[in-house]
Short mmCIF file of C-alpha atoms in Angstrom, two decimals:
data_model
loop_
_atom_site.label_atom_id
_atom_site.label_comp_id
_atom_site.label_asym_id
_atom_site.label_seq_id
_atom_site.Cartn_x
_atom_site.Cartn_y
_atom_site.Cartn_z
CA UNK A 1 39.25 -31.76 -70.38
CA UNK A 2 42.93 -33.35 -70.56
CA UNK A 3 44.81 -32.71 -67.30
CA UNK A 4 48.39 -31.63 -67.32
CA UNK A 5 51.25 -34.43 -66.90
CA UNK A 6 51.73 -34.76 -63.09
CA UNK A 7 55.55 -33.35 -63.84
CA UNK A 8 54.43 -30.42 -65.06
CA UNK A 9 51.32 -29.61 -62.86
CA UNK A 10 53.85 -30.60 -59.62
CA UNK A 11 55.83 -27.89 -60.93
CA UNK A 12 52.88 -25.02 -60.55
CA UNK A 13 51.96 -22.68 -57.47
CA UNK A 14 52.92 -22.60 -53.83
CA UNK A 15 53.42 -25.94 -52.34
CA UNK A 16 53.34 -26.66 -48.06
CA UNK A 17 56.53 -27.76 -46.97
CA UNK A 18 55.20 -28.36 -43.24
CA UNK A 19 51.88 -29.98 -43.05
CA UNK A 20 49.77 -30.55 -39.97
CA UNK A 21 46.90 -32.82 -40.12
CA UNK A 22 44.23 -32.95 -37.12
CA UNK A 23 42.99 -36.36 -36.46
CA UNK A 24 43.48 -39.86 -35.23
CA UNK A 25 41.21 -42.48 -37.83
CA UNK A 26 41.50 -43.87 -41.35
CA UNK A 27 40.50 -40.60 -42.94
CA UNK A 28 43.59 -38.57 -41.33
CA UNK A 29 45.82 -41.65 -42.04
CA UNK A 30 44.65 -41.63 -45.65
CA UNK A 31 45.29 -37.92 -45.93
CA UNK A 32 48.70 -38.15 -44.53
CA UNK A 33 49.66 -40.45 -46.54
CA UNK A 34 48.96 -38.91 -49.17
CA UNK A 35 49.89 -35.30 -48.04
CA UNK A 36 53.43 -37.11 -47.96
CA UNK A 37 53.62 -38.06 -51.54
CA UNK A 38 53.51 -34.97 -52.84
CA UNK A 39 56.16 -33.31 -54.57
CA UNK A 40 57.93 -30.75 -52.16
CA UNK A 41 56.22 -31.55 -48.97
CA UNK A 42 58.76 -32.19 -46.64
CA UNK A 43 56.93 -33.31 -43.72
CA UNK A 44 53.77 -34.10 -42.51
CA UNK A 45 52.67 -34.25 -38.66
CA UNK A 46 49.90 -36.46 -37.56
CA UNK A 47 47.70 -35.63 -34.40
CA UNK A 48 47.20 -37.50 -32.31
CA UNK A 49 47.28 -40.20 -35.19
CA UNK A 50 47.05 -44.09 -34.83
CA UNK A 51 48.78 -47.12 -34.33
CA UNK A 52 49.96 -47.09 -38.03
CA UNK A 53 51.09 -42.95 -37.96
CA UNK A 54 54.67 -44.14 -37.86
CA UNK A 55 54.59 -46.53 -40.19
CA UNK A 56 53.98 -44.08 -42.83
CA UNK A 57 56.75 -42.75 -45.01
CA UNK A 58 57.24 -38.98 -44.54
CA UNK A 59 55.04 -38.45 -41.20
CA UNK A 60 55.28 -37.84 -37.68
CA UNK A 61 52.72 -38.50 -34.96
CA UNK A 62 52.35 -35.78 -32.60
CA UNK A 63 50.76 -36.66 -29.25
CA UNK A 64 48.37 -33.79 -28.85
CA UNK A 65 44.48 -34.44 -28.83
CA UNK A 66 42.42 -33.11 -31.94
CA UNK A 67 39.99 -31.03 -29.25
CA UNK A 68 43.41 -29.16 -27.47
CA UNK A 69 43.33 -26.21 -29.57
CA UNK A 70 45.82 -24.35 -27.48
CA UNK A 71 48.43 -27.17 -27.68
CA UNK A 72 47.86 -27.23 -31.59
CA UNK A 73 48.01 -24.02 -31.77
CA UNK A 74 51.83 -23.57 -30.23
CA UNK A 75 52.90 -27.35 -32.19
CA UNK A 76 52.00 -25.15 -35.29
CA UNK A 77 54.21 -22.16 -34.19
CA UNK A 78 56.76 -24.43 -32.91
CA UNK A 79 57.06 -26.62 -35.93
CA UNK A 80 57.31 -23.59 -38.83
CA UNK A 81 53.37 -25.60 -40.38
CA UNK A 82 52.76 -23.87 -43.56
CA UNK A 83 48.98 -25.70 -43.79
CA UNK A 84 46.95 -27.38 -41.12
CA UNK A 85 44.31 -30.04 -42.86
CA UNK A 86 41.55 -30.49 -40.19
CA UNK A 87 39.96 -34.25 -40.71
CA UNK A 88 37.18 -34.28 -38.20
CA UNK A 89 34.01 -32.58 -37.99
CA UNK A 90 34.43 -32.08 -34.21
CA UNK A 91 37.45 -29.89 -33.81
CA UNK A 92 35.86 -28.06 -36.82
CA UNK A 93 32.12 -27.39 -35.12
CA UNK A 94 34.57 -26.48 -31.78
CA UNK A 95 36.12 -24.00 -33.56
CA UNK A 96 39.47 -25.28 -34.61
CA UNK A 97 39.75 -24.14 -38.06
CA UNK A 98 38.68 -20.18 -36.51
CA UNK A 99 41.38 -20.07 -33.43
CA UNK A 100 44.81 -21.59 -36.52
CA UNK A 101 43.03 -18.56 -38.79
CA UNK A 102 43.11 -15.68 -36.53
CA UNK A 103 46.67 -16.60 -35.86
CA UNK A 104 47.50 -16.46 -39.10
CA UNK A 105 47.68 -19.72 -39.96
CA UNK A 106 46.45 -21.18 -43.63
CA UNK A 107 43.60 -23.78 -42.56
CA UNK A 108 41.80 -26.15 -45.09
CA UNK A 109 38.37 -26.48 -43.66
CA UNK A 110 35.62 -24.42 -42.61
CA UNK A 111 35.36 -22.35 -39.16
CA UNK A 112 32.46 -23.31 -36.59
CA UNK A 113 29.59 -21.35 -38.95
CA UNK A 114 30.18 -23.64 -42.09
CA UNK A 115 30.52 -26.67 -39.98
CA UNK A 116 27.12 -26.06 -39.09
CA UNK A 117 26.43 -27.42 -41.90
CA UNK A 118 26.77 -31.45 -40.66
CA UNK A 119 26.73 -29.98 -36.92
CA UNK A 120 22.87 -29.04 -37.15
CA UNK A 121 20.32 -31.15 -39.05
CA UNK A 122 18.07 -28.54 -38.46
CA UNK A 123 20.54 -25.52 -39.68
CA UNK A 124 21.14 -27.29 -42.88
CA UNK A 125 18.08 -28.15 -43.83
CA UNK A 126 16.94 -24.31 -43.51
CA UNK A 127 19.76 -23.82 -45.58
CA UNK A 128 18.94 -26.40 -48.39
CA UNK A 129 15.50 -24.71 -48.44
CA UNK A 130 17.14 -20.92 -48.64
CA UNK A 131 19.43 -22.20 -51.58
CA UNK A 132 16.62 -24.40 -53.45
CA UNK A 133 18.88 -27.39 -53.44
CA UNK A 134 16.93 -30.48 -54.07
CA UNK A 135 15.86 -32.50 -50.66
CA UNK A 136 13.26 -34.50 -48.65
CA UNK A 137 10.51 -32.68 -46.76
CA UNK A 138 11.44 -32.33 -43.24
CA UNK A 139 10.18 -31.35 -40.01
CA UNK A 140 12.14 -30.06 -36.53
CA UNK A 141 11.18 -31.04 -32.94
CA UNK A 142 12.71 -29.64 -29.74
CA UNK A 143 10.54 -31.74 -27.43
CA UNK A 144 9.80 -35.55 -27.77
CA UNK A 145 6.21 -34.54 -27.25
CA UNK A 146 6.76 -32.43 -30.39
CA UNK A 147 7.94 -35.25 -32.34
CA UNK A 148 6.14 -38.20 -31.30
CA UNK A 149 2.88 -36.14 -32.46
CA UNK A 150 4.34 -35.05 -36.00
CA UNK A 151 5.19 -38.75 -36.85
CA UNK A 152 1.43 -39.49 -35.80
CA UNK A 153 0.16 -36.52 -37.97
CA UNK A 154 2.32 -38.28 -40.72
CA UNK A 155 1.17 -42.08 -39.91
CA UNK A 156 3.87 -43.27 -41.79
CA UNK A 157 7.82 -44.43 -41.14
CA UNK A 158 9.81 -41.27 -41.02
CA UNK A 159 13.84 -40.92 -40.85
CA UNK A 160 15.40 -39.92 -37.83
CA UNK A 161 18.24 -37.42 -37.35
CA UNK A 162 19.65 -36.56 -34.06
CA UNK A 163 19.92 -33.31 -34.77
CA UNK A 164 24.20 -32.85 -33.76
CA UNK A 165 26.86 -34.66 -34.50
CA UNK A 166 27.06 -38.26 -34.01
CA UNK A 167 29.84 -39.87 -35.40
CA UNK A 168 27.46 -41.45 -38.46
CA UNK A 169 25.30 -43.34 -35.84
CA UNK A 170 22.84 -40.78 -35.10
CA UNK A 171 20.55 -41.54 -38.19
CA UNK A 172 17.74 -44.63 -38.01
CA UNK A 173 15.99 -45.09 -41.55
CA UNK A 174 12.81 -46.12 -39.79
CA UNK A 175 10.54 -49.19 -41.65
CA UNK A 176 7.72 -48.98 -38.87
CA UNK A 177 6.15 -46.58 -36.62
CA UNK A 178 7.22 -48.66 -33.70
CA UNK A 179 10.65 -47.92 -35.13
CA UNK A 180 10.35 -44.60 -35.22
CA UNK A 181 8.54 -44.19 -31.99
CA UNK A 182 11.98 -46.15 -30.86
CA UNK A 183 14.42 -43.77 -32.25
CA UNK A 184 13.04 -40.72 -31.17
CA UNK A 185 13.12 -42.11 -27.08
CA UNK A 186 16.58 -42.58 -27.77
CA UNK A 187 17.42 -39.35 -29.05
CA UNK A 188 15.47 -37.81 -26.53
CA UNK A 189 16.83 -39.99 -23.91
CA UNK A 190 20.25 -38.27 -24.49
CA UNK A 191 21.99 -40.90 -26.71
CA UNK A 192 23.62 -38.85 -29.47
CA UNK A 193 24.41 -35.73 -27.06
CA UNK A 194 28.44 -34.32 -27.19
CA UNK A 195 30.08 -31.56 -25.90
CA UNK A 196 33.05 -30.17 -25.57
CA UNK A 197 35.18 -30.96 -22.40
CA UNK A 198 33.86 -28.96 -20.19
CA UNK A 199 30.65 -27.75 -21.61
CA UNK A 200 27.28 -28.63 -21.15
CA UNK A 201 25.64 -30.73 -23.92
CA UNK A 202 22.89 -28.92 -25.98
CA UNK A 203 19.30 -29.70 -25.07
CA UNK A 204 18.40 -33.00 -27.04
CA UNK A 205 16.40 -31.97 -30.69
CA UNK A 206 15.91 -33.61 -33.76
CA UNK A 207 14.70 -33.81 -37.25
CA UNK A 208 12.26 -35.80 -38.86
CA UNK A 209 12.45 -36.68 -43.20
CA UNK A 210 10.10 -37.95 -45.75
CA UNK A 211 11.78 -41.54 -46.31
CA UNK A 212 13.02 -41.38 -50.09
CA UNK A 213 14.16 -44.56 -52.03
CA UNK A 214 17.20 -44.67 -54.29
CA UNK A 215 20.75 -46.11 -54.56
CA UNK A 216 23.32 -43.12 -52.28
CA UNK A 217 26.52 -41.93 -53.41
CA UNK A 218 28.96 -39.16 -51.79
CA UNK A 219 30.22 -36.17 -53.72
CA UNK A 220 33.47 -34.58 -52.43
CA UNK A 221 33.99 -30.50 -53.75
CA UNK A 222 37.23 -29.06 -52.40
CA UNK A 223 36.54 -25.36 -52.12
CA UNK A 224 37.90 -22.00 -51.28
CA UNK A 225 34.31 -20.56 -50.73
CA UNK A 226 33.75 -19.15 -54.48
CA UNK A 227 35.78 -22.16 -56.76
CA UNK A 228 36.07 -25.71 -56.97
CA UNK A 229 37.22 -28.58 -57.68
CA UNK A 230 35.06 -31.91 -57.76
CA UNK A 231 36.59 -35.50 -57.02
CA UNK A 232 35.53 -38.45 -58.34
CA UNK A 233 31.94 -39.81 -56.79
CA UNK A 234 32.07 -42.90 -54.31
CA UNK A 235 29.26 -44.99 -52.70
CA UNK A 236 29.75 -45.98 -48.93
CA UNK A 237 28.48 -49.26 -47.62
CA UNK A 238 26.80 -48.29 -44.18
CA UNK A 239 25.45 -51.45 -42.92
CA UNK A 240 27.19 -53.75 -40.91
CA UNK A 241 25.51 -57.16 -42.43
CA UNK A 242 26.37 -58.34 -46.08
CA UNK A 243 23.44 -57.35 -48.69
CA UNK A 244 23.28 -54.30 -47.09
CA UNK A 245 21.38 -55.53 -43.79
CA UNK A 246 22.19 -54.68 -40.22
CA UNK A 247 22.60 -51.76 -38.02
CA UNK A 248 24.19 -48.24 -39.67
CA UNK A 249 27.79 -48.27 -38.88
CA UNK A 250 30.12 -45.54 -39.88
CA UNK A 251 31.15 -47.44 -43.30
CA UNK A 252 32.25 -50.75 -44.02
CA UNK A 253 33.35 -50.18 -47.55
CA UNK A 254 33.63 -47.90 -50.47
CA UNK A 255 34.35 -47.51 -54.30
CA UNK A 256 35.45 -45.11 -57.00
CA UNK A 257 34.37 -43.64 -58.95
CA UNK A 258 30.67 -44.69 -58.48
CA UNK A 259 28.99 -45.34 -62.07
CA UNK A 260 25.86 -44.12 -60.83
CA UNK A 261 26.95 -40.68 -61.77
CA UNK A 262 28.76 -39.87 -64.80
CA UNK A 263 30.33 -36.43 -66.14
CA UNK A 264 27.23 -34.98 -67.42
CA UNK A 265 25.43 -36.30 -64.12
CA UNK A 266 28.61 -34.75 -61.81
CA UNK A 267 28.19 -31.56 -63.42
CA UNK A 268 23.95 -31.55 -62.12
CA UNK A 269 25.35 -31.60 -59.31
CA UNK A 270 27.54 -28.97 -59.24
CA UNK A 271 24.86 -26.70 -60.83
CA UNK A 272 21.83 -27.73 -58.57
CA UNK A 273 23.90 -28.51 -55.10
CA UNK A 274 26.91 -27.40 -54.68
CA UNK A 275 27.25 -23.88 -56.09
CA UNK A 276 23.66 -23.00 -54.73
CA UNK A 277 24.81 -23.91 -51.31
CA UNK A 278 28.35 -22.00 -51.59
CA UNK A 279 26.15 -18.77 -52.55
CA UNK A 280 23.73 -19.46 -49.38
CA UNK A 281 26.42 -20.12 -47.08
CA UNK A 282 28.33 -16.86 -48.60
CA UNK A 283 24.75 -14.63 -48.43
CA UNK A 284 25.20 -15.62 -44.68
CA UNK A 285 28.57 -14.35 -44.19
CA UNK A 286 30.16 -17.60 -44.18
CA UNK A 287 33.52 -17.75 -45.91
CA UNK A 288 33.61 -21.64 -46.46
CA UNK A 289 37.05 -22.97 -46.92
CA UNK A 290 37.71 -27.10 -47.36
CA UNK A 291 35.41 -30.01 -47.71
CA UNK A 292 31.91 -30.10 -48.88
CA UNK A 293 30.62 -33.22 -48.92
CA UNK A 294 27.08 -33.68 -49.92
CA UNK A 295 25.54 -37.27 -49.41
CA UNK A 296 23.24 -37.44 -52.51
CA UNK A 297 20.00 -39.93 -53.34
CA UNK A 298 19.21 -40.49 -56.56
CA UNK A 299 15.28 -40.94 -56.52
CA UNK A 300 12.95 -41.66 -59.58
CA UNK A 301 12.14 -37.74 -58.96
CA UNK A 302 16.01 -37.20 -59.35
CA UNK A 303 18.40 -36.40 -57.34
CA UNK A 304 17.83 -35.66 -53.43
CA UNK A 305 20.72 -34.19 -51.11
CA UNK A 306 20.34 -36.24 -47.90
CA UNK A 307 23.18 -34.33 -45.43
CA UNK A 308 25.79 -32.28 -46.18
CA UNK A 309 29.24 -32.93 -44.01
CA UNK A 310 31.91 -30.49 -43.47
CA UNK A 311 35.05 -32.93 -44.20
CA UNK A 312 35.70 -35.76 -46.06
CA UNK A 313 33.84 -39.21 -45.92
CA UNK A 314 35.23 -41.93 -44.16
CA UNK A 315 36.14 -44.54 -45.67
CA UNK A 316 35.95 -42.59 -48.76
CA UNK A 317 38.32 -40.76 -48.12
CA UNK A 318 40.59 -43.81 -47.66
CA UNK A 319 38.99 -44.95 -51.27
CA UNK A 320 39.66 -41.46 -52.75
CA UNK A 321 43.49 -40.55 -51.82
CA UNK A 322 45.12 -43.04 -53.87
CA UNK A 323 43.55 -41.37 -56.90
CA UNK A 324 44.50 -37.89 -56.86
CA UNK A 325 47.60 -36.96 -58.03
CA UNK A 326 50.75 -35.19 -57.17
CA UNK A 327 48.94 -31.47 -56.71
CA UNK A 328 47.06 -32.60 -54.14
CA UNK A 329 48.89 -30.60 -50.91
CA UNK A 330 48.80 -27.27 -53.47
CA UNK A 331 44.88 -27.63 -53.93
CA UNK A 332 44.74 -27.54 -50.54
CA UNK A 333 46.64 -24.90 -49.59
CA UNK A 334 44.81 -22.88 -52.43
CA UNK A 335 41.55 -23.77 -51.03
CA UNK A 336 42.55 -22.41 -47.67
CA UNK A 337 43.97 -19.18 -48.62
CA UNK A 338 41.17 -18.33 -51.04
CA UNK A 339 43.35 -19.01 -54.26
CA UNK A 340 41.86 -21.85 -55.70
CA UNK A 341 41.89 -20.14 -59.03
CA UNK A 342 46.13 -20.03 -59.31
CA UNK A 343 46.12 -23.92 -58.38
CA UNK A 344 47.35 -26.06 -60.82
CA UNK A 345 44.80 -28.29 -61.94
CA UNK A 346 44.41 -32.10 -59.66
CA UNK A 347 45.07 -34.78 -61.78
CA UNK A 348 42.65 -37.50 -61.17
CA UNK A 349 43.76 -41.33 -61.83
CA UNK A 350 41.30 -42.93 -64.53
CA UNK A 351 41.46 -46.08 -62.33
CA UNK A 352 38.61 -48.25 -60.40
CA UNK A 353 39.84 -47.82 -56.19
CA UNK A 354 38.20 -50.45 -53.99
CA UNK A 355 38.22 -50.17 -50.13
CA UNK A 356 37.31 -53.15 -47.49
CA UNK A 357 37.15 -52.42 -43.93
CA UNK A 358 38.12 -54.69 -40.90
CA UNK A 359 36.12 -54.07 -38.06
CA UNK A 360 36.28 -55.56 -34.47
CA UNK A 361 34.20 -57.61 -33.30
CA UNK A 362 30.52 -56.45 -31.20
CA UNK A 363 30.73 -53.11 -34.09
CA UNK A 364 28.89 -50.60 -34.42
CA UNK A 365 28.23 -51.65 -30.91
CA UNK A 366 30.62 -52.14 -27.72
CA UNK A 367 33.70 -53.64 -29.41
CA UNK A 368 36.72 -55.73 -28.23
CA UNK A 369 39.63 -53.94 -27.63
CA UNK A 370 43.43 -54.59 -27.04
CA UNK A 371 44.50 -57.69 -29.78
CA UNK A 372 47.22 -57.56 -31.50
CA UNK A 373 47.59 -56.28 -34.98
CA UNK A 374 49.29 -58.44 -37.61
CA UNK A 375 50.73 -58.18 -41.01
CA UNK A 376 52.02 -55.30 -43.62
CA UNK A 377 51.32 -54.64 -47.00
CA UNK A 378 54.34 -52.99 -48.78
CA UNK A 379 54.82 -54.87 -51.68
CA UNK A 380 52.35 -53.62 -54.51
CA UNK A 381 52.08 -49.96 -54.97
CA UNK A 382 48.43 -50.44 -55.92
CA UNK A 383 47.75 -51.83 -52.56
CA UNK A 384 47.44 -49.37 -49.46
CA UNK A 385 46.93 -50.46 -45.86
CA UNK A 386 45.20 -47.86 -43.74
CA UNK A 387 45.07 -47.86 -40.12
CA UNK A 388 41.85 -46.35 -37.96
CA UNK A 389 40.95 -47.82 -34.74
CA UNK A 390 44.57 -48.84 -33.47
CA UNK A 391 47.40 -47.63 -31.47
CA UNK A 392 50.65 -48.34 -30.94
CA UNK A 393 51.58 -49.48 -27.04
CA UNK A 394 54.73 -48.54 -24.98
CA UNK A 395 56.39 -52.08 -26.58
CA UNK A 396 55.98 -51.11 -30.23
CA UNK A 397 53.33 -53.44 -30.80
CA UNK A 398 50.24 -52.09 -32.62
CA UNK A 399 46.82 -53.21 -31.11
CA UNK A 400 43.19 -52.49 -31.79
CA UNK A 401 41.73 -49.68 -30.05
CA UNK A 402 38.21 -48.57 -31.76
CA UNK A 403 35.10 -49.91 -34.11
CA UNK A 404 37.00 -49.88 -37.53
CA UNK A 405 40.13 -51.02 -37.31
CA UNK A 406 41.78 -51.05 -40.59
CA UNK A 407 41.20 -50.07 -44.34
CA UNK A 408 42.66 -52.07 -46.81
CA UNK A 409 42.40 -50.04 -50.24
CA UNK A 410 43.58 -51.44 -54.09
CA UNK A 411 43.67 -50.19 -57.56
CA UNK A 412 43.11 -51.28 -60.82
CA UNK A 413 41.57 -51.09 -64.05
CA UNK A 414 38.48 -52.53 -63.29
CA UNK A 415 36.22 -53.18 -60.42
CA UNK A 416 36.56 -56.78 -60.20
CA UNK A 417 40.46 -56.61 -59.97
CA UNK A 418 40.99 -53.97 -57.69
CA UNK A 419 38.30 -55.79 -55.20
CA UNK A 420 40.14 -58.94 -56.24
CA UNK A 421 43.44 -57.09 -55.04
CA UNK A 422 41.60 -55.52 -51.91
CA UNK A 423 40.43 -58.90 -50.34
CA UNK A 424 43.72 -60.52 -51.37
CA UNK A 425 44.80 -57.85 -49.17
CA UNK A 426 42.74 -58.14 -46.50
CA UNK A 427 43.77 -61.34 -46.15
CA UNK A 428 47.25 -60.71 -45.20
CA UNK A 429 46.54 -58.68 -42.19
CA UNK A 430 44.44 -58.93 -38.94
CA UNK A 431 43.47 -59.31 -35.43
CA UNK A 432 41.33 -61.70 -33.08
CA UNK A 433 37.58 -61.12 -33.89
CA UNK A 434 38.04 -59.32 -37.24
CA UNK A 435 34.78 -58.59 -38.19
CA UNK A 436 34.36 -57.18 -42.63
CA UNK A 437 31.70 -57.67 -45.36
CA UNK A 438 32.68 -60.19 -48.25
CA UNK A 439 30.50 -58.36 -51.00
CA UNK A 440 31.94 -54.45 -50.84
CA UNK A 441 31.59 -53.13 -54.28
CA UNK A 442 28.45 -55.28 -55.59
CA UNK A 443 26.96 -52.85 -57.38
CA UNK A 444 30.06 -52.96 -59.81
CA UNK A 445 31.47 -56.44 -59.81
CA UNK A 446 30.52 -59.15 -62.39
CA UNK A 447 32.66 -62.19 -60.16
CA UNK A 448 31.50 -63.37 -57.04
CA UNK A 449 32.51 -62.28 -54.12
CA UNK A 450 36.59 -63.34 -53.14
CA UNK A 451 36.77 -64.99 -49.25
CA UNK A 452 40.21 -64.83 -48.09
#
């Protein structure tokens, strides 16, 4: 289908003036940035942002914590917000999304029972089997007594999900029994357990998966609970060590669109994931409204949902944003007050987007802290410089503050020039101890890998 001329679609439907996005990493800087671009936003508040919130044309950083609902709650009376754009899946299982709603407010992504859906292994997995969507066998334990005897039942490697949320870490693809015997002490030792300030953690649990085999890639449906609208598909790059070895981290890299899935093979998964899941979640009561993002293996038996998140990807997201085009803050707004249908259709750049991130060094474990960040990239619109784990200190100067650091995005037309452009990039900017992965975007490049 041809998509209307960005002038024209720009012109269509009710556009945000005041935007308020909730979050401090790459994802909400991404967002922002691109919140900003649009045609008849006038202003877009960050909180609590990053060290590079104010260097971002057309946003403010707000200094109000993503978990103080009450204190976003009056900055959104105060400041006139027309949308709120929640980017973790935190504030959204806390409820953040439900307490903006019931004061009116239009709020693009789901209230604490559709976040459920990444919050609970166990809760989306019953859900997957209610809807029939495509997925690996699973089985719950409550008890590491309960678990430690299913994997023996089994006698083979299982994956292990904390079952909660834990920031991408609380996942171990298991290749021996010792491994898994391993993983489930640790979740059972308390490892992946959160709470809100102030209230108890939940009683440890987890979930245990058939191990399938298959290349990943994310799918991204922006929805108002009934329509949507699918973005282009992207494959993350979750271990730390080049060839995809190491540890899980929480990305070091992404691409887009990912070739492993083309219209015909987008469309599969429309009918056999996405919609199926909409009608479960809407059979339950549940009136979704924002980010579905289902994490998809394609097996030799097809295709396999492996999780479900309630927001967008990270660094995805970040890989995404440069893409979409100037009706991106009406989508949105569409999605959240159940109009998705009266949007004006998102344009979606036919380019190849390439994302590399810097990490600090000891990630995805205890990580350095404190250096100085160095180095801007302003001077190629098809190069974006994202910032994550940073902040900016009392003297102006931006330092590191968290596991990824920065996210330095490029497009082009083709794979090999936009990671070309991306490590060019990369190598313009830094810190003490950068720690990145030479070969993001293998799967699709024909050159070897660029060092800078």
């Amino acid at each position: 289908m041809a998509s209307p001329t960005p002038t024209a679609a720009a012109d269509a439907g009710p556009v945000p003036a005041r935007i308020l996005v909730v979050g401090g990493g790459g994802r909400e800087n991404a967002l922002g940035w691109a919140l900003a671009r649009c045609p008849g936003v006038e202003q877009v508040l960050v909180a609590p942002g990053n060290g590079g919130t104010a260097a971002l044309a057309g946003c403010v950083q707000l200094a109000i914590a993503e978990s103080d609902q009450e204190a976003l709650a009056a900055a959104c009376r105060e400041r006139a917000i027309d949308l709120v754009v929640v980017g973790p899946e935190a504030p959204l299982a806390a409820g953040l999304a439900d307490r903006l709603r019931s004061q009116g407010l239009a709020v693009f992504g789901p209230g604490a029972d559709g976040a459920l859906l990444e919050a609970s292994k166990r809760w989306a997995k019953d859900l997957m089997q209610e809807a029939g969507v495509p997925t690996a066998g699973y089985w719950a334990a409550t008890s590491r007594q309960e678990a430690l005897e299913a994997l023996e039942r089994h006698g083979r490697p299982l994956v292990v999900k904390a079952d909660g949320l834990a920031a991408g870490k609380g996942v171990t693809v298991a290749d021996s029994l010792e491994q898994c015997r391993d993983a489930i002490e640790e979740v059972f030792a308390g490892r992946f357990q959160t709470a809100a300030p102030g209230e108890p953690a939940a009683a440890p649990s987890l979930v245990l998966e058939e191990r399938l085999h298959g290349p990943e890639v994310s799918v991204f449906a922006l929805t108002d609970g009934r329509s949507m609208v699918l973005l282009p598909p992207a494959q993350d790059h979750k271990r730390i060590g080049e060839g995809d070895t190491g540890p899980n981290t929480g990305g070091m890299g992404a691409y887009a669109p990912a070739l492993l899935l083309d219209g015909a093979g987008l469309e599969q998964v429309r009918q056999l994931v996405l919609e199926p899941i909409l009608a479960a979640l809407r059979a339950r009561g549940i009136d979704y409204r924002g980010v579905i993002f289902a994490g998809l293996m394609l097996t030799e038996d097809g295709l396999r949902v492996i999780e479900f998140n309630c927001r967008f990807g990270d660094p995805e997201c970040e890989t995404l944003m440069p893409l979409l085009g100037p009706e991106l803050a009406r989508v949105l707004l569409a999605c959240a007050t159940g109009r998705l249908e009266e949007a004006p259709p998102l344009t979606i750049e036919p380019r190849c987007s390439a994302c590399v991130i810097a990490a600090a060094e000891g990630y995805p474990g205890e990580v350095r802290r404190g250096d100085p960040i160095h180095g801007e990239l302003t001077d190629d619109p098809d190069l974006q410089l994202f910032h994550a784990g940073s902040r900016r200190g009392e003297d102006g100067h931006v330092v590191t503050a968290g596991g990824r650091v920065l996210a330095v995005v490029a497009q082009a037309a083709d794979f090999d020039a936009a990671f070309d452009r991306a490590y060019a990039g990369l190598g313009r900017v830094g810190f003490e101890g950068m720690v990145f992965r030479r070969d993001i975007g293998h799967q699709v490049r024909t050159r070897p890998p660029v060092r800078p």
